[in-house]
Short mmCIF file of C-alpha atoms and ligand atoms in Angstrom, two decimals:
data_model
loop_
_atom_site.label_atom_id
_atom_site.label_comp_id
_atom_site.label_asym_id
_atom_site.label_seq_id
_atom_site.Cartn_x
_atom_site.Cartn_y
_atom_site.Cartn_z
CA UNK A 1 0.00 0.00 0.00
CA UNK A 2 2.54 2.30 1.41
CA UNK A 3 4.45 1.59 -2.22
CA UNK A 4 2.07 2.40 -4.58
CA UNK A 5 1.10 5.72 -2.87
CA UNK A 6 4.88 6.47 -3.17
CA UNK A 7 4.47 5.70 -6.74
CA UNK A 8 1.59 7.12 -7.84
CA UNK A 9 3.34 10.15 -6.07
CA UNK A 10 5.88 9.93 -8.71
CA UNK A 11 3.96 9.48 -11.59
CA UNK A 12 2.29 12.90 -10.23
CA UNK A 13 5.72 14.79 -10.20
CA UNK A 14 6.35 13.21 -13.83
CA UNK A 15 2.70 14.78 -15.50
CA UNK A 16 3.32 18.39 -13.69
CA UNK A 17 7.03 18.31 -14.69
CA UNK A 18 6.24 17.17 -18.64
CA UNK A 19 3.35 19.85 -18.01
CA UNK A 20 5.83 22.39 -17.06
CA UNK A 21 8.31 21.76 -19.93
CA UNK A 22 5.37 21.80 -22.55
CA UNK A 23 4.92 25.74 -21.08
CA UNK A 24 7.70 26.49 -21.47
CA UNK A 25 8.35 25.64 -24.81
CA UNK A 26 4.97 27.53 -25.58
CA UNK A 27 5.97 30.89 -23.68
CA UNK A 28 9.40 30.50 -25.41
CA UNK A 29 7.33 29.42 -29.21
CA UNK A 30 5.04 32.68 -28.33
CA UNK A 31 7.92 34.98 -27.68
CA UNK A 32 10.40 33.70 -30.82
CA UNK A 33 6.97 34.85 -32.76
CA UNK A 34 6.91 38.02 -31.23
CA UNK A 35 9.52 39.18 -31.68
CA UNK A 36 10.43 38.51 -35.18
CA UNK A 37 6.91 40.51 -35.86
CA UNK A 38 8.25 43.20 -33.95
CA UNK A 39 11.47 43.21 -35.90
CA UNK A 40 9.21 43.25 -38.97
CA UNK A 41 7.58 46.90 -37.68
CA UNK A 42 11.02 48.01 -36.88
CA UNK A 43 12.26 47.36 -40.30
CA UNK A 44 8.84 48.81 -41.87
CA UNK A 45 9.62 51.73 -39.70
CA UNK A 46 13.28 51.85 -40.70
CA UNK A 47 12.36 52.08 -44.28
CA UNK A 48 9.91 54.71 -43.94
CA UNK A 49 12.37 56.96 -42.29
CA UNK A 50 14.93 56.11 -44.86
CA UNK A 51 12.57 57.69 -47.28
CA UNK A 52 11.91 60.88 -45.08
CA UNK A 53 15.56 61.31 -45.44
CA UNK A 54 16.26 60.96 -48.93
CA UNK A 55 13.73 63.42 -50.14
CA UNK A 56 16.83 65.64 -51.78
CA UNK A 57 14.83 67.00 -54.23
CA UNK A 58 14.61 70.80 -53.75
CA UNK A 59 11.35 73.05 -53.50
CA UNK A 60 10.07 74.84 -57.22
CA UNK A 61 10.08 78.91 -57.34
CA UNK A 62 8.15 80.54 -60.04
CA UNK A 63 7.95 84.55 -59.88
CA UNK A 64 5.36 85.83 -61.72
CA UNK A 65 7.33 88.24 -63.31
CA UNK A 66 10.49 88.83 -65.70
CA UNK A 67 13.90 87.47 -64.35
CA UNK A 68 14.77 91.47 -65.33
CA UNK A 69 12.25 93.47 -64.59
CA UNK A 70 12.56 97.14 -65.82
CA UNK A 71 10.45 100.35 -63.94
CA UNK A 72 10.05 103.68 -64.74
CA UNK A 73 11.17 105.69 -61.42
CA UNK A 74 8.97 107.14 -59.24
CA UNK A 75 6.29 104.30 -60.15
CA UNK A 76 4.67 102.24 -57.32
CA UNK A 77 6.03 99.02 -56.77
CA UNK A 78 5.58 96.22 -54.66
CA UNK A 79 7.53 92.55 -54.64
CA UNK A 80 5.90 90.21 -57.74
CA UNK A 81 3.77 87.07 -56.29
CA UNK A 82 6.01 84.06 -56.53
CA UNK A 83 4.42 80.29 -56.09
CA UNK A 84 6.47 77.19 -54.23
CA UNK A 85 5.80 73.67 -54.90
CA UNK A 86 8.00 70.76 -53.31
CA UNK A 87 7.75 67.59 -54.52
CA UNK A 88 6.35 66.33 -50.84
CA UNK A 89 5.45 69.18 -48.76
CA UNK A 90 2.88 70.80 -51.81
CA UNK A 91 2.27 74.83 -51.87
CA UNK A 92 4.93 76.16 -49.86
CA UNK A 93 4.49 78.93 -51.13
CA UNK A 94 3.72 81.15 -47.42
CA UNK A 95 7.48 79.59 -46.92
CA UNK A 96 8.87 82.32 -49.49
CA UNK A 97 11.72 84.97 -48.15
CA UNK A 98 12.14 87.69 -50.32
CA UNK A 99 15.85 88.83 -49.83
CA UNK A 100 17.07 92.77 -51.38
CA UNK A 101 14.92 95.61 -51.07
CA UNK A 102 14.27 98.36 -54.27
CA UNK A 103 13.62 101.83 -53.68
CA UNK A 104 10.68 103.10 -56.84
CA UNK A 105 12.91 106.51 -56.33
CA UNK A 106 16.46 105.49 -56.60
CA UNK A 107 17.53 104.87 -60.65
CA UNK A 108 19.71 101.85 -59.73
CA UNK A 109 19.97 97.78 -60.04
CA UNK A 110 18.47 96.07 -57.61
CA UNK A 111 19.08 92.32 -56.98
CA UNK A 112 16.48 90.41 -55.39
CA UNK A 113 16.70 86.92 -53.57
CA UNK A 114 13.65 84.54 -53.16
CA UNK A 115 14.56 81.60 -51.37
CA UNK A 116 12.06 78.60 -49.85
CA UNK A 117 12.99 75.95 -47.72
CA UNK A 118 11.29 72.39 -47.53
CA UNK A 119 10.80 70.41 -44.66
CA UNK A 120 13.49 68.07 -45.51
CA UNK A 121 15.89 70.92 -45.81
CA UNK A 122 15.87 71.51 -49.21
CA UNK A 123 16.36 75.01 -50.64
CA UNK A 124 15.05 76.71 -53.69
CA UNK A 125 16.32 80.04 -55.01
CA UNK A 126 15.92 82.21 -57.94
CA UNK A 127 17.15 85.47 -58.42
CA UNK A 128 15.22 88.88 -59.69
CA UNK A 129 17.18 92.13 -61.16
CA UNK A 130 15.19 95.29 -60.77
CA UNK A 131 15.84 98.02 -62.94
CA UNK A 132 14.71 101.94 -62.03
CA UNK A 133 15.21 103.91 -64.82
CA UNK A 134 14.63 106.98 -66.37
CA UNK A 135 12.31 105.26 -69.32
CA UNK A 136 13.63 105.15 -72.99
CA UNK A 137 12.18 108.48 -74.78
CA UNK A 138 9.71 108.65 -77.22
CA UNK A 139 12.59 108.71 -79.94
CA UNK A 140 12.83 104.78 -79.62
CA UNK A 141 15.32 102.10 -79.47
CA UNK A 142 18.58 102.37 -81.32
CA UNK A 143 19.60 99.17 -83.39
CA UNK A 144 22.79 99.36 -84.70
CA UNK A 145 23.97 98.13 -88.39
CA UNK A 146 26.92 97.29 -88.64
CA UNK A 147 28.76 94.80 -91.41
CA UNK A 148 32.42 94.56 -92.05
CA UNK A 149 35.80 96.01 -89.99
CA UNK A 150 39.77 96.29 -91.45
CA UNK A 151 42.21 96.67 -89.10
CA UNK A 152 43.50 100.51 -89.96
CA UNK A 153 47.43 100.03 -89.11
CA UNK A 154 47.62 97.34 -91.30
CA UNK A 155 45.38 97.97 -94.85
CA UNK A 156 44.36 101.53 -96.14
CA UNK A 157 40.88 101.99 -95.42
CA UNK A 158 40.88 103.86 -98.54
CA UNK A 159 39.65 100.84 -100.94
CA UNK A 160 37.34 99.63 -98.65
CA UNK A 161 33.18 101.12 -99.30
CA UNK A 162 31.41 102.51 -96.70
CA UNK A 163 30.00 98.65 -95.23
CA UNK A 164 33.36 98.96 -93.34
CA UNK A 165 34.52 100.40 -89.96
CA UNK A 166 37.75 100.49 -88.91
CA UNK A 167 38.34 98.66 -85.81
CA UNK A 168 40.02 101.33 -83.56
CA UNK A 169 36.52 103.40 -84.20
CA UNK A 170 34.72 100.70 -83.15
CA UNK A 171 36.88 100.08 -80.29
CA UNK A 172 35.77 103.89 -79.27
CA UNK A 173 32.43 103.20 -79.95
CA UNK A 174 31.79 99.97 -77.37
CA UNK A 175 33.71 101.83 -75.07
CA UNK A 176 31.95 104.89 -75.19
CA UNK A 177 28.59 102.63 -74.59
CA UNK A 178 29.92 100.72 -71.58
CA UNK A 179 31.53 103.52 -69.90
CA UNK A 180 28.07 105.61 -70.31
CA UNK A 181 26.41 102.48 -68.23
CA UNK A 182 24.34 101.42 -71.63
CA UNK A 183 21.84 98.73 -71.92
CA UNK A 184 21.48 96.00 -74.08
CA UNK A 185 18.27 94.48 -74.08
CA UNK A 186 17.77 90.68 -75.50
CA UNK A 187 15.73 90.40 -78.45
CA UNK A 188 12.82 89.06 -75.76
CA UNK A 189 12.65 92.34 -74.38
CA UNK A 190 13.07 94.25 -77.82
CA UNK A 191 9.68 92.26 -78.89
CA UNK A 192 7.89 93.02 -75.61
CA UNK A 193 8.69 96.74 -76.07
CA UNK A 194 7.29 96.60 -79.50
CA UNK A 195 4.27 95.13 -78.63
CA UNK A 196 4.20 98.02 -75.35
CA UNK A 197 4.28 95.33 -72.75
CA UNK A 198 7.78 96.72 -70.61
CA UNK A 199 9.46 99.62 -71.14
CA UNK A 200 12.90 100.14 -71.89
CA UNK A 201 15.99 102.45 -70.10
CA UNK A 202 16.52 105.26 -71.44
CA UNK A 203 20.34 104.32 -72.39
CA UNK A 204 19.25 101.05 -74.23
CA UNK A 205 20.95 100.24 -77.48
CA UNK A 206 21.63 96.72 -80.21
CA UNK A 207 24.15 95.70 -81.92
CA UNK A 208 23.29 93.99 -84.77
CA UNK A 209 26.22 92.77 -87.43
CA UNK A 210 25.05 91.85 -91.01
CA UNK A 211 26.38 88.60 -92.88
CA UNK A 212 28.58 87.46 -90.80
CA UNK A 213 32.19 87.68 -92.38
CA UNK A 214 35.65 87.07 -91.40
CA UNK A 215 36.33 90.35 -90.60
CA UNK A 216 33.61 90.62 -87.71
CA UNK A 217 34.66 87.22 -86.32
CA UNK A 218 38.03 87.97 -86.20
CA UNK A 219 38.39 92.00 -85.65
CA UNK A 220 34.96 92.64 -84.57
CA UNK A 221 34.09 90.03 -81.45
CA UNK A 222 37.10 90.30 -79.55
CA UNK A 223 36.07 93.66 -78.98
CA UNK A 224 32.83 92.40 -77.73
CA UNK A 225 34.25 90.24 -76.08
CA UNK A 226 36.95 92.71 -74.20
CA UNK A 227 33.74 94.80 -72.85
CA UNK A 228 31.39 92.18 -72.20
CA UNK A 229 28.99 93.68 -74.78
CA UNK A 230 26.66 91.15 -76.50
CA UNK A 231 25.73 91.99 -80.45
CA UNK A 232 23.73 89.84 -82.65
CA UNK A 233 25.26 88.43 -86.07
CA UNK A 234 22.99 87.87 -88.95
CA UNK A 235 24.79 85.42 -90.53
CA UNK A 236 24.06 84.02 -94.31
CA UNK A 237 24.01 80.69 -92.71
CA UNK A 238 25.04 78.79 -96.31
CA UNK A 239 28.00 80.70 -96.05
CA UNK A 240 29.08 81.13 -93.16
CA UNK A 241 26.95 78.47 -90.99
CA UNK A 242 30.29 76.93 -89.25
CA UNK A 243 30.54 80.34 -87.52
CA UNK A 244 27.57 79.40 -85.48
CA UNK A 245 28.51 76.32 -84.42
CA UNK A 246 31.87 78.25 -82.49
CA UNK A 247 29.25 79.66 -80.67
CA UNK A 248 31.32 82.45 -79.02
CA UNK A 249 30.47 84.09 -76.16
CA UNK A 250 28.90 87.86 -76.12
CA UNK A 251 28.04 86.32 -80.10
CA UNK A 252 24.15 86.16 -80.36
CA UNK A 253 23.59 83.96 -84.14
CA UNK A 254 20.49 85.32 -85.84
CA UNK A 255 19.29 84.69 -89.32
CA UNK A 256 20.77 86.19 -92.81
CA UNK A 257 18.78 83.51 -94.67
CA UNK A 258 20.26 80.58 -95.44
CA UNK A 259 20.70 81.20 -99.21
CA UNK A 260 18.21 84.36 -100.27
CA UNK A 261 21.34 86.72 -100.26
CA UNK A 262 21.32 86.78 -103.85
CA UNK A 263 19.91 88.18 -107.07
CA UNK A 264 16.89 86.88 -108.62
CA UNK A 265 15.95 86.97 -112.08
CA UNK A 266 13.62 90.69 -111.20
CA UNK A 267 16.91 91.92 -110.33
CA UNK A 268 15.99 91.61 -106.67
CA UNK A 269 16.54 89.43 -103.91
CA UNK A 270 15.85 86.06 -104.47
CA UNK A 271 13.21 85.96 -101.36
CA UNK A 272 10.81 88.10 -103.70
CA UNK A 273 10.92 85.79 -106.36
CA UNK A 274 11.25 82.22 -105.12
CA UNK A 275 8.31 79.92 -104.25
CA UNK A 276 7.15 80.27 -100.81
CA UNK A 277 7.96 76.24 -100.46
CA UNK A 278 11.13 77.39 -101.38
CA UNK A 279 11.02 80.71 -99.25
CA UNK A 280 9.98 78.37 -96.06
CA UNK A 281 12.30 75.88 -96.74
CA UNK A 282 15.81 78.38 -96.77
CA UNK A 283 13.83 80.04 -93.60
CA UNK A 284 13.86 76.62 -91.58
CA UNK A 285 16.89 75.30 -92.80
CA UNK A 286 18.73 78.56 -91.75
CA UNK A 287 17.27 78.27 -88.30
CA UNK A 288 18.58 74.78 -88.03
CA UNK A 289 21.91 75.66 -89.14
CA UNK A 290 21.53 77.77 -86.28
CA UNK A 291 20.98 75.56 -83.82
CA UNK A 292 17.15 75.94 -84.04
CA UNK A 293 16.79 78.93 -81.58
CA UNK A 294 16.44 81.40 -83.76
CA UNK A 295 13.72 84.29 -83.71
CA UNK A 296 14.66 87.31 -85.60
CA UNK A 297 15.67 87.32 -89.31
CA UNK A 298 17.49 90.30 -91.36
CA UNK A 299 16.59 90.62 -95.11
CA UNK A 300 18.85 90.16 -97.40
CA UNK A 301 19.35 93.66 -99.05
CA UNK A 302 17.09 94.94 -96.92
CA UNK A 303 14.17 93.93 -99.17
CA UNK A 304 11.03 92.73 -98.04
CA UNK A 305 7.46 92.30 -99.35
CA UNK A 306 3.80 91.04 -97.61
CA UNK A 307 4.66 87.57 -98.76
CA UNK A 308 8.28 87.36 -97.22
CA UNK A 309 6.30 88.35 -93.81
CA UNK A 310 4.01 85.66 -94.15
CA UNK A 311 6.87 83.11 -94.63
CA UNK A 312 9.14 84.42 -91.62
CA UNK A 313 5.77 84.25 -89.77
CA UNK A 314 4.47 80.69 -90.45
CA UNK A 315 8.27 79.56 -89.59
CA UNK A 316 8.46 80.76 -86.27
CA UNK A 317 10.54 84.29 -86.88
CA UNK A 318 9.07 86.74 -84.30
CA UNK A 319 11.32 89.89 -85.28
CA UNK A 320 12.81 91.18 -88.80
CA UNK A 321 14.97 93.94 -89.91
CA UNK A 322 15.17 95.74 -92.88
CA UNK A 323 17.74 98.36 -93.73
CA UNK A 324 15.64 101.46 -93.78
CA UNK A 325 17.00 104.55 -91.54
CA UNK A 326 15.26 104.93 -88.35
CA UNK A 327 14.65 103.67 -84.44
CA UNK A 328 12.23 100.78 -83.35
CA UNK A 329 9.07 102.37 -81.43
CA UNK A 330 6.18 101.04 -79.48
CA UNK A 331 3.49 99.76 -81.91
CA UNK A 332 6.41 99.29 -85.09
CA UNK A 333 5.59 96.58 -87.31
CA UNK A 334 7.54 93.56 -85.96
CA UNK A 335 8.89 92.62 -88.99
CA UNK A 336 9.73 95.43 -90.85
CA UNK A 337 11.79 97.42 -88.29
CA UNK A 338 14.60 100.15 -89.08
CA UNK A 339 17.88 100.51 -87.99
CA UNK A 340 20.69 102.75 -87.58
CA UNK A 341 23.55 102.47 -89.47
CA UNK A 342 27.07 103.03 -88.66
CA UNK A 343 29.94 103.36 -91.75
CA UNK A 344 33.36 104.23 -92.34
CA UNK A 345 32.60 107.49 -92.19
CA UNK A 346 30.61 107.73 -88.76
CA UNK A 347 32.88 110.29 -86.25
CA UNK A 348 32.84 109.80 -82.53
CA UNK A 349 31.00 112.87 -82.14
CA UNK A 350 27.57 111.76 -84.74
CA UNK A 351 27.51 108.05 -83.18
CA UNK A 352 26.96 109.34 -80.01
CA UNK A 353 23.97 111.65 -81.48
CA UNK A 354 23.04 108.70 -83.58
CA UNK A 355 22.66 107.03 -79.98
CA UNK A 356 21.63 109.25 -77.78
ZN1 ZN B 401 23.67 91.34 -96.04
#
């Protein structure tokens, strides 16, 4: 009796201990589980952070206004309204600092900074010139004709016509614009004037250079170059199209035609006689000589009729000069505009009333 109580005693101890083991490998089952699935958020978690931090992409700025923008003084003024976007905070647009102040009264530059910051530390910024000027007068905009230059100390000037300047002049002549704080307005602006959307400075002047020669490549643009003046070249891209592709700075390539600058059978330029598939065709294949940016054409000559408009007009040519006497005015026709020419024979003294 005694012995079987003893060992039913033991098989007691046996069940509770197997009991006990079969817990623990549960509670040690349930907390393997556990944790892995915890390791799983953690790593979930990880990853979303490492996307939080890798958001380098900078905030948008758009100013609703020109990147130059040019003011009569004395007119009111307040800050244009720019717009933010980031890529993952939206409209940031509140976030805008406007760095620079411009005083309406003061003729002077002004350089504005707007700046935005994203969450992720990002920053935008785009920059704003302010001009306050005395406005251009009602005599217009200046656009200087130039075509070929000889080097005076080393030919006579005497056999050359009156389509060259001698480069020491010329010399005179950029630095009498620079030094006198002139402006030079891009061909964007020019066409906005025109149509009497901005107004110009009063000192604002072009340079425009017809054909495109030797002699203005290699006389001519280092001069530019020396005052950090731009000037456009017209350039008869089927003869001198390689020039283009130099693209040298303070050199602005505009259209000559590619091959109009030539007689036609009505003993006038070629574009007044030719087909207008023909016409188009020279018009588009000059522009792509010129690397396809082109927007304002010179006639060749200087002759132009309703159906040459048309042409430059269905190929994209926003601007085009003719060589008639005279200064480009609020309200000109686009493409027939005058300029000012400038020969041999201009003196110091009449360029700077021809400017002026
Ligand atoms: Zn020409």
């Amino acid at each position: 009796m005694k012995r079987r109580t003893r060992k039913k005693s033991k098989n007691g101890i046996f069940i509770v201990l197997i009991l006990l083991i079969i817990l623990i490998v549960a509670i040690i089952l349930f907390n393997t589980r556990n944790n892995s699935n915890q390791n799983e958020t953690k790593e979930v978690s990880q990853q979303n952070s490492v996307t939080t931090i890798s958001d380098t992409e900078a905030p948008v700025i758009q100013i609703d206004g020109e990147d130059v923008k040019i003011l009569a003084v004395g007119s009111q003024y307040s800050n244009d309204k720019a717009t933010a976007t980031d890529n993952l905070d939206g409209d940031i647009s509140n976030l805008i600092k406007v760095n620079g102040d411009v005083n309406p009264n003061q003729v002077g530059t002004y350089q504005l900074t707007y700046s935005v910051t994203d969450k992720a530390g990002n920053i935008a910024q785009k920059e704003q010139k302010v001009i306050v000027c005395n406005p251009l007068g009602e005599a217009g905009l200046p656009v200087l004709m130039y075509h070929f230059f000889y080097d005076g100390t080393k030919e006579d000037g005497s056999n050359r016509d009156n389509n060259y300047v001698e480069i020491s002049d010329f010399e005179e002549q950029i630095k009498y614009l620079k030094e006198n704080n002139f402006y030079f307005p891009t061909w964007e602006e020019v066409e906005k004037y025109v149509d009497g959307d901005i107004i110009l400075p009063e000192k604002s002047i072009v340079l425009t250079f017809d054909d495109g020669d030797d002699s203005f490549f290699e006389l001519a643009v280092p001069v530019l170059q020396k005052y950090d003046v731009d000037g456009t070249s017209f350039v008869i891209t089927s003869w001198y199209g390689y020039r283009a592709n130099e693209k040298q700075k303070n050199v602005i390539y505009e259209s000559h035609s590619d091959d109009m600058h030539q007689g036609g059978s009505n003993g006038k330029g070629v574009m007044l006689s030719w087909s207008n598939e023909k016409i188009k065709a020279d018009l588009v294949n000059s522009n792509n000589v010129l690397g396809g940016n082109a927007t304002v054409f010179c006639y060749p000559f200087g002759q132009y009729n309703d159906n040459a408009i048309e042409m430059l007009k269905e190929t994209g040519y926003k601007l085009a000069f003719t060589t008639a006497g005279g200064r480009v005015k609020p309200g000109a026709n686009k493409y027939a505009l005058p300029r000012v020419r400038i020969s041999k024979t201009t003196s110091l003294a009449s360029f700077k009333t021809m400017v002026n």
